[in-house]
PDB file of C-alpha atoms in Angstrom:
ATOM      1  CA  UNK A 121      26.655 -17.048 -11.198  1.00  0.00           C
ATOM      2  CA  UNK A 122      26.026 -16.670  -7.493  1.00  0.00           C
ATOM      3  CA  UNK A 123      24.734 -13.351  -6.249  1.00  0.00           C
ATOM      4  CA  UNK A 124      25.492 -12.415  -2.687  1.00  0.00           C
ATOM      5  CA  UNK A 125      23.921  -9.566  -0.803  1.00  0.00           C
ATOM      6  CA  UNK A 126      26.161  -7.836   1.629  1.00  0.00           C
ATOM      7  CA  UNK A 127      24.424  -5.975   4.417  1.00  0.00           C
ATOM      8  CA  UNK A 128      25.705  -4.693   7.713  1.00  0.00           C
ATOM      9  CA  UNK A 129      24.054  -5.743  10.950  1.00  0.00           C
ATOM     10  CA  UNK A 130      22.587  -2.235  11.253  1.00  0.00           C
ATOM     11  CA  UNK A 131      20.894  -2.592   7.853  1.00  0.00           C
ATOM     12  CA  UNK A 132      19.453  -5.976   8.806  1.00  0.00           C
ATOM     13  CA  UNK A 133      17.656  -4.566  11.826  1.00  0.00           C
ATOM     14  CA  UNK A 134      15.875  -7.443  13.555  1.00  0.00           C
ATOM     15  CA  UNK A 135      15.974  -9.742  10.510  1.00  0.00           C
ATOM     16  CA  UNK A 136      18.369 -12.706  10.410  1.00  0.00           C
ATOM     17  CA  UNK A 137      20.998 -12.759   7.694  1.00  0.00           C
ATOM     18  CA  UNK A 138      19.444 -15.850   6.072  1.00  0.00           C
ATOM     19  CA  UNK A 139      15.911 -14.432   6.233  1.00  0.00           C
ATOM     20  CA  UNK A 140      17.078 -11.172   4.649  1.00  0.00           C
ATOM     21  CA  UNK A 141      17.966 -13.099   1.471  1.00  0.00           C
ATOM     22  CA  UNK A 142      15.138 -15.636   1.551  1.00  0.00           C
ATOM     23  CA  UNK A 143      12.108 -14.774  -0.604  1.00  0.00           C
ATOM     24  CA  UNK A 144      10.830 -18.185  -1.691  1.00  0.00           C
ATOM     25  CA  UNK A 145      10.053 -20.556   1.171  1.00  0.00           C
ATOM     26  CA  UNK A 146       9.576 -23.490  -1.229  1.00  0.00           C
ATOM     27  CA  UNK A 147      13.281 -23.266  -2.046  1.00  0.00           C
ATOM     28  CA  UNK A 148      14.396 -22.273   1.461  1.00  0.00           C
ATOM     29  CA  UNK A 149      17.085 -24.532   2.918  1.00  0.00           C
ATOM     30  CA  UNK A 150      16.775 -22.985   6.427  1.00  0.00           C
ATOM     31  CA  UNK A 151      20.525 -22.819   6.857  1.00  0.00           C
ATOM     32  CA  UNK A 152      22.535 -21.225   9.679  1.00  0.00           C
ATOM     33  CA  UNK A 153      20.556 -18.539  11.468  1.00  0.00           C
ATOM     34  CA  UNK A 154      17.149 -19.018   9.827  1.00  0.00           C
ATOM     35  CA  UNK A 155      14.180 -18.554  12.103  1.00  0.00           C
ATOM     36  CA  UNK A 156      10.906 -20.431  11.988  1.00  0.00           C
ATOM     37  CA  UNK A 157       8.179 -19.995   9.410  1.00  0.00           C
ATOM     38  CA  UNK A 158       4.795 -18.490  10.252  1.00  0.00           C
ATOM     39  CA  UNK A 159       1.555 -17.587   8.490  1.00  0.00           C
ATOM     40  CA  UNK A 160      -0.087 -14.193   8.422  1.00  0.00           C
ATOM     41  CA  UNK A 161      -2.092 -13.760  11.658  1.00  0.00           C
ATOM     42  CA  UNK A 162      -4.756 -11.744   9.804  1.00  0.00           C
ATOM     43  CA  UNK A 163      -5.418 -14.542   7.337  1.00  0.00           C
ATOM     44  CA  UNK A 164      -4.201 -13.334   3.944  1.00  0.00           C
ATOM     45  CA  UNK A 165      -2.416 -16.635   3.326  1.00  0.00           C
ATOM     46  CA  UNK A 166       1.184 -15.403   3.107  1.00  0.00           C
ATOM     47  CA  UNK A 167       3.874 -17.576   4.679  1.00  0.00           C
ATOM     48  CA  UNK A 168       7.165 -15.976   5.707  1.00  0.00           C
ATOM     49  CA  UNK A 169      10.020 -16.168   8.180  1.00  0.00           C
ATOM     50  CA  UNK A 170       8.840 -15.104  11.636  1.00  0.00           C
ATOM     51  CA  UNK A 171      11.258 -12.190  11.863  1.00  0.00           C
ATOM     52  CA  UNK A 172       9.543 -10.574   8.849  1.00  0.00           C
ATOM     53  CA  UNK A 173       6.106 -10.355  10.478  1.00  0.00           C
ATOM     54  CA  UNK A 174       6.312  -6.650  11.296  1.00  0.00           C
ATOM     55  CA  UNK A 175       7.348  -5.896   7.706  1.00  0.00           C
ATOM     56  CA  UNK A 176       4.518  -8.044   6.324  1.00  0.00           C
ATOM     57  CA  UNK A 177       1.882  -6.218   8.377  1.00  0.00           C
ATOM     58  CA  UNK A 178       2.891  -2.965   6.662  1.00  0.00           C
ATOM     59  CA  UNK A 179       1.955  -4.515   3.297  1.00  0.00           C
ATOM     60  CA  UNK A 180      -0.714  -7.089   4.148  1.00  0.00           C
ATOM     61  CA  UNK A 181      -3.827  -6.634   1.971  1.00  0.00           C
ATOM     62  CA  UNK A 182      -6.075  -7.767   4.852  1.00  0.00           C
ATOM     63  CA  UNK A 183      -4.662  -5.309   7.444  1.00  0.00           C
ATOM     64  CA  UNK A 184      -7.193  -2.730   8.663  1.00  0.00           C
ATOM     65  CA  UNK A 185      -6.197   0.815   7.743  1.00  0.00           C
ATOM     66  CA  UNK A 186      -7.947   4.143   7.847  1.00  0.00           C
ATOM     67  CA  UNK A 187      -8.898   6.029   4.701  1.00  0.00           C
ATOM     68  CA  UNK A 188      -6.109   8.126   3.218  1.00  0.00           C
ATOM     69  CA  UNK A 189      -8.504  11.080   3.487  1.00  0.00           C
ATOM     70  CA  UNK A 190      -8.778  10.738   7.272  1.00  0.00           C
ATOM     71  CA  UNK A 191      -7.138  14.150   7.720  1.00  0.00           C
ATOM     72  CA  UNK A 192      -9.931  15.611   5.551  1.00  0.00           C
ATOM     73  CA  UNK A 193     -12.730  14.097   7.642  1.00  0.00           C
ATOM     74  CA  UNK A 194     -13.286  10.510   6.477  1.00  0.00           C
ATOM     75  CA  UNK A 195     -13.367   8.145   9.468  1.00  0.00           C
ATOM     76  CA  UNK A 196     -13.723   4.846   7.564  1.00  0.00           C
ATOM     77  CA  UNK A 197     -11.592   1.852   8.519  1.00  0.00           C
ATOM     78  CA  UNK A 198     -11.200  -0.883   5.911  1.00  0.00           C
ATOM     79  CA  UNK A 199      -8.918  -3.649   4.688  1.00  0.00           C
ATOM     80  CA  UNK A 200      -5.972  -2.276   2.720  1.00  0.00           C
ATOM     81  CA  UNK A 201      -7.225  -4.080  -0.411  1.00  0.00           C
ATOM     82  CA  UNK A 202     -10.537  -2.162  -0.249  1.00  0.00           C
ATOM     83  CA  UNK A 203      -9.059   1.347  -0.220  1.00  0.00           C
ATOM     84  CA  UNK A 204      -9.136   1.562  -4.027  1.00  0.00           C
ATOM     85  CA  UNK A 205     -12.863   0.802  -4.153  1.00  0.00           C
ATOM     86  CA  UNK A 206     -13.606   3.277  -1.354  1.00  0.00           C
ATOM     87  CA  UNK A 207     -11.870   6.342  -2.796  1.00  0.00           C
ATOM     88  CA  UNK A 208     -14.376   7.106  -5.610  1.00  0.00           C
ATOM     89  CA  UNK A 209     -17.230   7.199  -3.059  1.00  0.00           C
ATOM     90  CA  UNK A 210     -15.296   8.710  -0.152  1.00  0.00           C
ATOM     91  CA  UNK A 211     -17.143  11.734   1.246  1.00  0.00           C
ATOM     92  CA  UNK A 212     -13.817  13.508   1.792  1.00  0.00           C
ATOM     93  CA  UNK A 213     -12.671  13.056  -1.833  1.00  0.00           C
ATOM     94  CA  UNK A 214     -14.436  16.150  -3.096  1.00  0.00           C
ATOM     95  CA  UNK A 215     -12.637  18.221  -5.654  1.00  0.00           C
ATOM     96  CA  UNK A 216     -13.652  21.871  -5.811  1.00  0.00           C
ATOM     97  CA  UNK A 217     -13.458  23.599  -9.164  1.00  0.00           C
ATOM     98  CA  UNK A 218     -12.414  27.232  -8.855  1.00  0.00           C
ATOM     99  CA  UNK A 219     -12.839  27.899 -12.565  1.00  0.00           C
ATOM    100  CA  UNK A 220     -16.420  29.205 -12.614  1.00  0.00           C
ATOM    101  CA  UNK A 221     -16.140  30.428 -16.194  1.00  0.00           C
ATOM    102  CA  UNK A 222     -15.258  26.950 -17.414  1.00  0.00           C
ATOM    103  CA  UNK A 223     -18.462  25.337 -16.098  1.00  0.00           C
ATOM    104  CA  UNK A 224     -20.858  26.970 -18.533  1.00  0.00           C
ATOM    105  CA  UNK A 225     -21.807  25.111 -21.724  1.00  0.00           C
ATOM    106  CA  UNK A 226     -20.475  26.607 -24.928  1.00  0.00           C
ATOM    107  CA  UNK A 227     -23.930  27.552 -26.203  1.00  0.00           C
ATOM    108  CA  UNK A 228     -25.174  29.223 -22.981  1.00  0.00           C
ATOM    109  CA  UNK A 229     -25.650  33.024 -23.096  1.00  0.00           C
ATOM    110  CA  UNK A 230     -24.996  33.276 -19.357  1.00  0.00           C
ATOM    111  CA  UNK A 231     -21.424  32.278 -20.032  1.00  0.00           C
ATOM    112  CA  UNK A 232     -20.631  35.596 -21.640  1.00  0.00           C
ATOM    113  CA  UNK A 233     -21.866  37.634 -18.650  1.00  0.00           C
ATOM    114  CA  UNK A 234     -19.001  36.508 -16.397  1.00  0.00           C
TER     115      UNK A 234
END
């Protein structure tokens, strides 16, 4: 069974028709309109068709990105793969509890005053 992907030229954007379907460069036959192969310029080790470089940089684990809490005041820049380790210690990841009554221990007499 042969699967074919039909896509209009508008859907392809700047990607060649061959490159749109090509996911495994070890099995790539570089037919028709295939472009050259390049490695990630940042150094993550991925190899892909050259026309997919812009798309790869959106997902590259080595690309430098700002913290997802940058709008809340965190100005850290880090590799995309390090964001997960940063979030638990991010100074802008503070959660405020508005439930004052729920903070008191069950045995505390002060709890019943509020």
